[in-house]
Amino acid sequence: MIKTILKYFYVHGLALYSRWQLSRAESQLLILMYHRVLPKDDPRARLEEPGMMVTPRTLAMHIDQLRRSGYTIVKLGDWLKAYQSGNPPKGTCVALTFDDGWLDNYQYAFPILRSKQAPFTLFAVSDILGKAAPFWPNQILKLLRSSNAQALLSQPLFTQLNLSEGNASPIDNELLAELISKLKLFPDEHIHQTLAPFQEQLDSAEPDIINQQQMQEMLDSGLMELGCHTASHCRMHSDLSEQQLHKELIESKRSLEQQFAIPIELFCYPNGDITPAAKALASEHYLAAVSTENGSNCSSEPLPLHHLKRIALHDDMSKSAALFHAKLSTRL
């Protein structure tokens, strides 16, 4: 009871502080990071890892709260170009960004964004448009929710993880978050090799990712700005070859530019992993790049244009107005 009361006052105090602080900003950019937008009763919500989803109602509330607070919702590229010209917009501006290009962004987020005329940036993975998602965290969750859970957890890669509750099934969200966090210490290739014996079950005829026609529809609305999120969602680790880096950062950019006949000026590092080599390529070929590092971007200081900070949002931590404003403080 005492913890609940303390949390209530802490969250509401942060929310008030955030509104006061942001109302005084001379020129500041908040970049909000979203992934999935799904109703809780959508079957796909069961196959998503914790911290990766907001409901359509929560997203709509976020947009309403931003505008009621007097913040300006902008396209990320527009704000950055104004900053580079030496004339950044005054006050607090907010850029809405969506990673990966999930089909639910088109089904649930886009109608809300269009009805509220809220501009946004979508970071697409160039080689998977209109296909089933290849992201291993979702594949692992799909297997853990199936009869193959024990077979997966008995694989050598999983047995060495020393999970706090052992190889229990069904696995709860807390244990899942721990599992995904520990697996991220391994190369993507190693994880995909472990999942290879289960590929028949993982193969899906249903697309998980927005296709080219749907992407074009969102571009034609004038609200969406398209950015690159690599060719295959490969994380930028130090063991990537020069050829792999070229494919993920440069060929992916060219592919999107050819498909949609527009310049692609923004990049998003998968999982927020950044190496000096990846950052150097991004700096050479893109106007700017976003990370997953928590924080705001203040134009009164030189901005690290290829390592911009964002604020990650998911339903558990932003489903009320107070929680949302507390998150905007970057202290929650």
mmCIF file of C-alpha atoms in Angstrom:
data_model
loop_
_atom_site.group_PDB
_atom_site.id
_atom_site.type_symbol
_atom_site.label_atom_id
_atom_site.label_comp_id
_atom_site.label_asym_id
_atom_site.label_seq_id
_atom_site.Cartn_x
_atom_site.Cartn_y
_atom_site.Cartn_z
ATOM 1 C CA MET A 1 0.000 0.000 0.000
ATOM 2 C CA ILE A 2 2.796 2.423 0.947
ATOM 3 C CA LYS A 3 4.717 1.544 -2.243
ATOM 4 C CA THR A 4 1.622 2.244 -4.332
ATOM 5 C CA ILE A 5 1.123 5.646 -2.699
ATOM 6 C CA LEU A 6 4.795 6.567 -3.095
ATOM 7 C CA LYS A 7 4.742 5.498 -6.751
ATOM 8 C CA TYR A 8 1.609 7.588 -7.360
ATOM 9 C CA PHE A 9 3.220 10.756 -5.981
ATOM 10 C CA TYR A 10 6.529 10.024 -7.739
ATOM 11 C CA VAL A 11 4.876 9.572 -11.154
ATOM 12 C CA HIS A 12 2.622 12.619 -10.785
ATOM 13 C CA GLY A 13 5.544 14.690 -9.505
ATOM 14 C CA LEU A 14 7.617 13.710 -12.545
ATOM 15 C CA ALA A 15 4.698 14.503 -14.832
ATOM 16 C CA LEU A 16 4.365 18.011 -13.378
ATOM 17 C CA TYR A 17 8.130 18.523 -13.540
ATOM 18 C CA SER A 18 8.183 17.367 -17.162
ATOM 19 C CA ARG A 19 5.451 19.818 -18.212
ATOM 20 C CA TRP A 20 7.178 22.685 -16.385
ATOM 21 C CA GLN A 21 10.595 21.827 -17.809
ATOM 22 C CA LEU A 22 9.407 21.363 -21.396
ATOM 23 C CA SER A 23 7.279 24.523 -21.299
ATOM 24 C CA ARG A 24 10.457 26.514 -20.567
ATOM 25 C CA ALA A 25 12.580 24.924 -23.320
ATOM 26 C CA GLU A 26 13.970 27.427 -25.791
ATOM 27 C CA SER A 27 14.382 24.774 -28.497
ATOM 28 C CA GLN A 28 14.190 21.081 -27.759
ATOM 29 C CA LEU A 29 13.395 17.906 -29.691
ATOM 30 C CA LEU A 30 11.861 14.814 -28.147
ATOM 31 C CA ILE A 31 11.962 11.717 -30.374
ATOM 32 C CA LEU A 32 9.399 9.132 -29.289
ATOM 33 C CA MET A 33 10.094 5.491 -30.154
ATOM 34 C CA TYR A 34 7.252 3.065 -30.896
ATOM 35 C CA HIS A 35 7.202 -0.452 -32.313
ATOM 36 C CA ARG A 36 3.885 -2.341 -32.305
ATOM 37 C CA VAL A 37 0.399 -0.792 -32.094
ATOM 38 C CA LEU A 38 -2.108 -3.533 -31.249
ATOM 39 C CA PRO A 39 -5.329 -3.957 -29.267
ATOM 40 C CA LYS A 40 -4.761 -6.187 -26.258
ATOM 41 C CA ASP A 41 -7.160 -8.805 -27.616
ATOM 42 C CA ASP A 42 -5.363 -9.090 -30.963
ATOM 43 C CA PRO A 43 -3.794 -12.591 -31.217
ATOM 44 C CA ARG A 44 -0.512 -11.002 -32.330
ATOM 45 C CA ALA A 45 -0.172 -9.307 -28.946
ATOM 46 C CA ARG A 46 0.572 -12.722 -27.387
ATOM 47 C CA LEU A 47 3.567 -13.098 -29.664
ATOM 48 C CA GLU A 48 5.273 -9.827 -28.762
ATOM 49 C CA GLU A 49 7.954 -9.319 -26.137
ATOM 50 C CA PRO A 50 7.323 -7.000 -23.183
ATOM 51 C CA GLY A 51 8.007 -3.324 -23.743
ATOM 52 C CA MET A 52 7.335 -3.335 -27.480
ATOM 53 C CA MET A 53 3.660 -2.438 -27.803
ATOM 54 C CA VAL A 54 1.074 0.277 -27.195
ATOM 55 C CA THR A 55 -2.650 -0.018 -27.795
ATOM 56 C CA PRO A 56 -4.370 2.214 -30.363
ATOM 57 C CA ARG A 57 -6.135 3.995 -27.487
ATOM 58 C CA THR A 58 -2.807 4.746 -25.800
ATOM 59 C CA LEU A 59 -1.282 6.109 -29.014
ATOM 60 C CA ALA A 60 -4.293 8.397 -29.560
ATOM 61 C CA MET A 61 -4.023 9.625 -25.971
ATOM 62 C CA HIS A 62 -0.316 10.402 -26.445
ATOM 63 C CA ILE A 63 -1.027 12.599 -29.473
ATOM 64 C CA ASP A 64 -3.854 14.397 -27.661
ATOM 65 C CA GLN A 65 -1.670 15.010 -24.599
ATOM 66 C CA LEU A 66 1.187 16.390 -26.688
ATOM 67 C CA ARG A 67 -1.072 18.931 -28.333
ATOM 68 C CA ARG A 68 -2.888 19.884 -25.140
ATOM 69 C CA SER A 69 0.500 20.604 -23.601
ATOM 70 C CA GLY A 70 1.408 22.957 -26.442
ATOM 71 C CA TYR A 71 4.119 20.772 -28.006
ATOM 72 C CA THR A 72 4.508 20.742 -31.800
ATOM 73 C CA ILE A 73 4.508 17.367 -33.554
ATOM 74 C CA VAL A 74 7.011 17.458 -36.428
ATOM 75 C CA LYS A 75 8.622 15.249 -39.008
ATOM 76 C CA LEU A 76 12.047 14.359 -37.693
ATOM 77 C CA GLY A 77 13.828 15.310 -40.911
ATOM 78 C CA ASP A 78 12.134 18.717 -41.085
ATOM 79 C CA TRP A 79 13.265 19.646 -37.571
ATOM 80 C CA LEU A 80 16.822 18.450 -38.225
ATOM 81 C CA LYS A 81 17.115 20.430 -41.461
ATOM 82 C CA ALA A 82 15.926 23.556 -39.663
ATOM 83 C CA TYR A 83 18.505 22.864 -36.950
ATOM 84 C CA GLN A 84 21.268 22.448 -39.518
ATOM 85 C CA SER A 85 20.286 25.748 -41.144
ATOM 86 C CA GLY A 86 20.823 27.458 -37.788
ATOM 87 C CA ASN A 87 17.142 28.164 -37.202
ATOM 88 C CA PRO A 88 15.673 25.315 -35.102
ATOM 89 C CA PRO A 89 11.966 25.632 -34.201
ATOM 90 C CA LYS A 90 11.279 27.328 -30.876
ATOM 91 C CA GLY A 91 9.857 25.486 -27.894
ATOM 92 C CA THR A 92 9.416 21.748 -27.483
ATOM 93 C CA CYS A 93 8.901 19.743 -30.658
ATOM 94 C CA VAL A 94 8.118 16.046 -30.747
ATOM 95 C CA ALA A 95 8.873 13.529 -33.505
ATOM 96 C CA LEU A 96 6.924 10.261 -33.538
ATOM 97 C CA THR A 97 9.002 7.335 -34.837
ATOM 98 C CA PHE A 98 7.997 3.726 -35.515
ATOM 99 C CA ASP A 99 10.617 0.985 -35.886
ATOM 100 C CA ASP A 100 10.533 -2.097 -38.150
ATOM 101 C CA GLY A 101 7.466 -1.433 -40.334
ATOM 102 C CA TRP A 102 4.991 -3.764 -38.663
ATOM 103 C CA LEU A 103 1.720 -4.326 -40.516
ATOM 104 C CA ASP A 104 -0.186 -3.200 -37.426
ATOM 105 C CA ASN A 105 1.367 0.261 -37.863
ATOM 106 C CA TYR A 106 -0.630 0.502 -41.099
ATOM 107 C CA GLN A 107 -3.753 -1.174 -39.684
ATOM 108 C CA TYR A 108 -4.021 0.614 -36.333
ATOM 109 C CA ALA A 109 -1.514 3.479 -36.033
ATOM 110 C CA PHE A 110 -1.942 5.066 -39.461
ATOM 111 C CA PRO A 111 -5.732 5.637 -39.181
ATOM 112 C CA ILE A 112 -5.157 7.456 -35.865
ATOM 113 C CA LEU A 113 -2.238 9.494 -37.194
ATOM 114 C CA ARG A 114 -4.224 10.412 -40.308
ATOM 115 C CA SER A 115 -7.364 11.388 -38.409
ATOM 116 C CA LYS A 116 -5.317 13.594 -36.085
ATOM 117 C CA GLN A 117 -3.048 14.862 -38.896
ATOM 118 C CA ALA A 118 0.039 13.885 -36.898
ATOM 119 C CA PRO A 119 3.261 13.559 -38.939
ATOM 120 C CA PHE A 120 5.527 10.592 -38.217
ATOM 121 C CA THR A 121 8.656 8.736 -39.296
ATOM 122 C CA LEU A 122 8.702 5.010 -40.054
ATOM 123 C CA PHE A 123 12.015 3.133 -40.139
ATOM 124 C CA ALA A 124 11.678 0.226 -42.579
ATOM 125 C CA VAL A 125 13.787 -2.903 -43.056
ATOM 126 C CA SER A 126 14.295 -2.853 -46.820
ATOM 127 C CA ASP A 127 14.410 -6.582 -47.610
ATOM 128 C CA ILE A 128 11.314 -7.764 -45.723
ATOM 129 C CA LEU A 129 8.471 -5.541 -46.964
ATOM 130 C CA GLY A 130 5.269 -7.561 -47.205
ATOM 131 C CA LYS A 131 6.855 -10.636 -45.632
ATOM 132 C CA ALA A 132 6.723 -12.567 -42.378
ATOM 133 C CA ALA A 133 8.832 -10.936 -39.686
ATOM 134 C CA PRO A 134 12.317 -12.484 -39.306
ATOM 135 C CA PHE A 135 12.936 -11.015 -35.842
ATOM 136 C CA TRP A 136 14.204 -13.721 -33.516
ATOM 137 C CA PRO A 137 12.621 -12.397 -30.271
ATOM 138 C CA ASN A 138 9.169 -12.901 -31.825
ATOM 139 C CA GLN A 139 10.135 -16.321 -33.159
ATOM 140 C CA ILE A 140 11.324 -17.382 -29.719
ATOM 141 C CA LEU A 141 8.100 -16.214 -28.102
ATOM 142 C CA LYS A 142 6.063 -18.084 -30.716
ATOM 143 C CA LEU A 143 7.919 -21.296 -29.850
ATOM 144 C CA LEU A 144 7.628 -20.704 -26.117
ATOM 145 C CA ARG A 145 3.844 -20.365 -26.509
ATOM 146 C CA SER A 146 3.740 -23.703 -28.341
ATOM 147 C CA SER A 147 4.261 -27.385 -27.606
ATOM 148 C CA ASN A 148 7.918 -26.963 -28.632
ATOM 149 C CA ALA A 149 8.778 -24.813 -25.593
ATOM 150 C CA GLN A 150 10.750 -27.479 -23.752
ATOM 151 C CA ALA A 151 12.556 -28.579 -26.916
ATOM 152 C CA LEU A 152 13.688 -24.997 -27.474
ATOM 153 C CA LEU A 153 14.758 -24.407 -23.881
ATOM 154 C CA SER A 154 16.797 -27.619 -23.923
ATOM 155 C CA GLN A 155 18.981 -26.303 -26.775
ATOM 156 C CA PRO A 156 22.614 -25.668 -25.676
ATOM 157 C CA LEU A 157 22.324 -21.921 -26.242
ATOM 158 C CA PHE A 158 19.419 -21.721 -23.778
ATOM 159 C CA THR A 159 20.719 -24.100 -21.115
ATOM 160 C CA GLN A 160 23.829 -21.952 -20.610
ATOM 161 C CA LEU A 161 21.763 -18.830 -19.858
ATOM 162 C CA ASN A 162 21.033 -19.759 -16.216
ATOM 163 C CA LEU A 163 17.574 -18.232 -16.114
ATOM 164 C CA SER A 164 16.423 -17.286 -12.627
ATOM 165 C CA GLU A 165 13.407 -19.624 -12.676
ATOM 166 C CA GLY A 166 14.908 -22.481 -14.657
ATOM 167 C CA ASN A 167 13.385 -23.911 -17.800
ATOM 168 C CA ALA A 168 9.781 -23.478 -16.705
ATOM 169 C CA SER A 169 6.905 -23.484 -19.172
ATOM 170 C CA PRO A 170 4.728 -21.582 -19.735
ATOM 171 C CA ILE A 171 7.158 -18.711 -19.431
ATOM 172 C CA ASP A 172 5.933 -15.435 -17.937
ATOM 173 C CA ASN A 173 6.707 -11.926 -19.190
ATOM 174 C CA GLU A 174 9.359 -11.229 -16.560
ATOM 175 C CA LEU A 175 11.290 -14.377 -17.416
ATOM 176 C CA LEU A 176 10.835 -13.696 -21.119
ATOM 177 C CA ALA A 177 12.357 -10.225 -20.742
ATOM 178 C CA GLU A 178 15.322 -11.762 -18.907
ATOM 179 C CA LEU A 179 15.717 -14.392 -21.624
ATOM 180 C CA ILE A 180 15.676 -11.877 -24.497
ATOM 181 C CA SER A 181 18.118 -9.604 -22.664
ATOM 182 C CA LYS A 182 20.609 -12.440 -22.181
ATOM 183 C CA LEU A 183 20.249 -13.682 -25.761
ATOM 184 C CA LYS A 184 21.163 -10.224 -27.058
ATOM 185 C CA LEU A 185 24.699 -10.918 -25.844
ATOM 186 C CA PHE A 186 25.044 -13.470 -28.651
ATOM 187 C CA PRO A 187 25.482 -12.764 -32.382
ATOM 188 C CA ASP A 188 22.292 -12.888 -34.466
ATOM 189 C CA GLU A 189 23.772 -15.677 -36.583
ATOM 190 C CA HIS A 190 24.254 -17.883 -33.502
ATOM 191 C CA ILE A 191 20.632 -17.374 -32.442
ATOM 192 C CA HIS A 192 19.261 -18.095 -35.930
ATOM 193 C CA GLN A 193 21.298 -21.319 -36.059
ATOM 194 C CA THR A 194 19.654 -22.435 -32.815
ATOM 195 C CA LEU A 195 16.212 -21.672 -34.268
ATOM 196 C CA ALA A 196 16.902 -23.486 -37.568
ATOM 197 C CA PRO A 197 15.472 -26.898 -36.437
ATOM 198 C CA PHE A 198 12.150 -25.175 -35.707
ATOM 199 C CA GLN A 199 11.929 -23.280 -38.999
ATOM 200 C CA GLU A 200 9.006 -25.297 -40.367
ATOM 201 C CA GLN A 201 6.842 -24.207 -37.441
ATOM 202 C CA LEU A 202 8.093 -20.628 -37.655
ATOM 203 C CA ASP A 203 7.365 -20.218 -41.360
ATOM 204 C CA SER A 204 4.219 -18.176 -41.822
ATOM 205 C CA ALA A 205 2.087 -17.555 -44.884
ATOM 206 C CA GLU A 206 0.723 -14.413 -43.243
ATOM 207 C CA PRO A 207 2.667 -11.164 -43.728
ATOM 208 C CA ASP A 208 3.744 -9.340 -40.579
ATOM 209 C CA ILE A 209 5.345 -6.349 -42.299
ATOM 210 C CA ILE A 210 3.834 -3.505 -44.340
ATOM 211 C CA ASN A 211 4.045 -4.102 -48.082
ATOM 212 C CA GLN A 212 5.123 -1.649 -50.786
ATOM 213 C CA GLN A 213 1.578 -0.587 -51.696
ATOM 214 C CA GLN A 214 0.645 0.120 -48.068
ATOM 215 C CA MET A 215 3.891 2.032 -47.557
ATOM 216 C CA GLN A 216 3.175 4.117 -50.643
ATOM 217 C CA GLU A 217 -0.312 4.923 -49.357
ATOM 218 C CA MET A 218 1.149 6.289 -46.137
ATOM 219 C CA LEU A 219 3.754 8.301 -48.051
ATOM 220 C CA ASP A 220 1.052 9.726 -50.303
ATOM 221 C CA SER A 221 -0.798 11.042 -47.236
ATOM 222 C CA GLY A 222 2.014 13.564 -46.791
ATOM 223 C CA LEU A 223 2.232 12.651 -43.101
ATOM 224 C CA MET A 224 4.877 9.934 -43.253
ATOM 225 C CA GLU A 225 8.618 10.238 -43.620
ATOM 226 C CA LEU A 226 10.465 7.027 -44.510
ATOM 227 C CA GLY A 227 13.787 6.103 -42.922
ATOM 228 C CA CYS A 228 16.064 3.067 -43.183
ATOM 229 C CA HIS A 229 16.401 0.371 -40.507
ATOM 230 C CA THR A 230 18.992 -1.755 -42.390
ATOM 231 C CA ALA A 231 18.392 -4.479 -44.977
ATOM 232 C CA SER A 232 17.737 -7.391 -42.600
ATOM 233 C CA HIS A 233 17.552 -5.881 -39.087
ATOM 234 C CA CYS A 234 21.087 -7.069 -38.450
ATOM 235 C CA ARG A 235 22.514 -5.562 -35.270
ATOM 236 C CA MET A 236 25.578 -3.370 -35.715
ATOM 237 C CA HIS A 237 28.211 -5.454 -33.934
ATOM 238 C CA SER A 238 31.984 -5.157 -34.243
ATOM 239 C CA ASP A 239 32.275 -8.571 -35.941
ATOM 240 C CA LEU A 240 30.359 -7.440 -39.048
ATOM 241 C CA SER A 241 32.496 -7.339 -42.180
ATOM 242 C CA GLU A 242 32.855 -4.258 -44.354
ATOM 243 C CA GLN A 243 30.690 -6.008 -46.968
ATOM 244 C CA GLN A 244 27.937 -6.700 -44.428
ATOM 245 C CA LEU A 245 27.984 -3.105 -43.209
ATOM 246 C CA HIS A 246 27.741 -1.872 -46.790
ATOM 247 C CA LYS A 247 24.709 -4.090 -47.410
ATOM 248 C CA GLU A 248 22.912 -3.116 -44.195
ATOM 249 C CA LEU A 249 23.535 0.641 -44.320
ATOM 250 C CA ILE A 250 24.061 1.583 -47.968
ATOM 251 C CA GLU A 251 22.407 -1.056 -50.178
ATOM 252 C CA SER A 252 19.309 -0.929 -47.974
ATOM 253 C CA LYS A 253 19.115 2.847 -48.440
ATOM 254 C CA ARG A 254 19.406 2.509 -52.219
ATOM 255 C CA SER A 255 16.764 -0.223 -52.264
ATOM 256 C CA LEU A 256 14.216 1.945 -50.456
ATOM 257 C CA GLU A 257 15.060 4.931 -52.651
ATOM 258 C CA GLN A 258 14.491 2.846 -55.794
ATOM 259 C CA GLN A 259 11.230 1.337 -54.530
ATOM 260 C CA PHE A 260 9.669 4.647 -53.507
ATOM 261 C CA ALA A 261 11.522 7.203 -55.655
ATOM 262 C CA ILE A 262 12.355 9.423 -52.681
ATOM 263 C CA PRO A 263 15.586 10.280 -50.855
ATOM 264 C CA ILE A 264 16.163 8.312 -47.649
ATOM 265 C CA GLU A 265 17.949 10.610 -45.225
ATOM 266 C CA LEU A 266 17.440 9.017 -41.794
ATOM 267 C CA PHE A 267 18.809 5.800 -40.295
ATOM 268 C CA CYS A 268 17.867 3.776 -37.223
ATOM 269 C CA TYR A 269 20.326 1.381 -35.528
ATOM 270 C CA PRO A 270 18.649 -2.000 -34.779
ATOM 271 C CA ASN A 271 18.474 -2.603 -31.037
ATOM 272 C CA GLY A 272 20.414 0.642 -30.571
ATOM 273 C CA ASP A 273 23.724 -1.154 -31.161
ATOM 274 C CA ILE A 274 26.324 1.253 -32.565
ATOM 275 C CA THR A 275 29.936 0.686 -33.559
ATOM 276 C CA PRO A 276 32.443 3.298 -34.759
ATOM 277 C CA ALA A 277 32.380 1.748 -38.252
ATOM 278 C CA ALA A 278 28.569 1.802 -38.436
ATOM 279 C CA LYS A 279 28.405 5.358 -37.143
ATOM 280 C CA ALA A 280 31.036 6.473 -39.669
ATOM 281 C CA LEU A 281 29.016 5.000 -42.561
ATOM 282 C CA ALA A 282 25.795 6.504 -41.232
ATOM 283 C CA SER A 283 27.500 9.898 -40.948
ATOM 284 C CA GLU A 284 28.670 9.658 -44.550
ATOM 285 C CA HIS A 285 25.363 8.578 -46.108
ATOM 286 C CA TYR A 286 22.554 9.935 -43.883
ATOM 287 C CA LEU A 287 21.452 13.296 -42.553
ATOM 288 C CA ALA A 288 21.021 11.765 -39.085
ATOM 289 C CA ALA A 289 20.597 8.491 -37.197
ATOM 290 C CA VAL A 290 18.615 7.580 -34.088
ATOM 291 C CA SER A 291 19.628 5.336 -31.228
ATOM 292 C CA THR A 292 17.664 3.741 -28.390
ATOM 293 C CA GLU A 293 19.526 5.773 -25.761
ATOM 294 C CA ASN A 294 17.029 7.466 -23.452
ATOM 295 C CA GLY A 295 16.966 11.233 -23.469
ATOM 296 C CA SER A 296 15.973 14.471 -25.190
ATOM 297 C CA ASN A 297 17.858 16.500 -27.785
ATOM 298 C CA CYS A 298 18.484 20.143 -26.917
ATOM 299 C CA SER A 299 19.478 22.446 -29.772
ATOM 300 C CA SER A 300 21.341 24.807 -27.438
ATOM 301 C CA GLU A 301 24.142 22.227 -27.485
ATOM 302 C CA PRO A 302 25.813 20.661 -30.565
ATOM 303 C CA LEU A 303 23.658 17.645 -31.401
ATOM 304 C CA PRO A 304 25.264 14.255 -32.102
ATOM 305 C CA LEU A 305 23.280 13.970 -35.338
ATOM 306 C CA HIS A 306 24.172 10.316 -35.870
ATOM 307 C CA HIS A 307 23.507 9.265 -32.292
ATOM 308 C CA LEU A 308 20.245 11.018 -31.439
ATOM 309 C CA LYS A 309 18.452 10.034 -28.245
ATOM 310 C CA ARG A 310 14.869 8.783 -28.081
ATOM 311 C CA ILE A 311 12.211 7.992 -25.480
ATOM 312 C CA ALA A 312 10.914 4.420 -25.650
ATOM 313 C CA LEU A 313 7.184 4.059 -25.091
ATOM 314 C CA HIS A 314 5.125 0.985 -24.331
ATOM 315 C CA ASP A 315 1.740 0.509 -22.769
ATOM 316 C CA ASP A 316 2.724 -0.476 -19.222
ATOM 317 C CA MET A 317 4.786 2.686 -18.763
ATOM 318 C CA SER A 318 2.627 5.199 -20.635
ATOM 319 C CA LYS A 319 -1.032 4.117 -20.575
ATOM 320 C CA SER A 320 -2.158 7.087 -18.463
ATOM 321 C CA ALA A 321 -1.572 10.804 -19.027
ATOM 322 C CA ALA A 322 0.507 11.027 -15.830
ATOM 323 C CA LEU A 323 2.706 8.073 -16.811
ATOM 324 C CA PHE A 324 3.163 9.481 -20.315
ATOM 325 C CA HIS A 325 4.274 12.909 -19.087
ATOM 326 C CA ALA A 326 6.546 11.252 -16.522
ATOM 327 C CA LYS A 327 8.203 9.323 -19.389
ATOM 328 C CA LEU A 328 8.702 12.583 -21.276
ATOM 329 C CA SER A 329 10.815 13.790 -18.367
ATOM 330 C CA THR A 330 13.333 11.063 -19.421
ATOM 331 C CA ARG A 331 13.664 10.120 -15.735
ATOM 332 C CA LEU A 332 11.249 7.171 -15.663
#
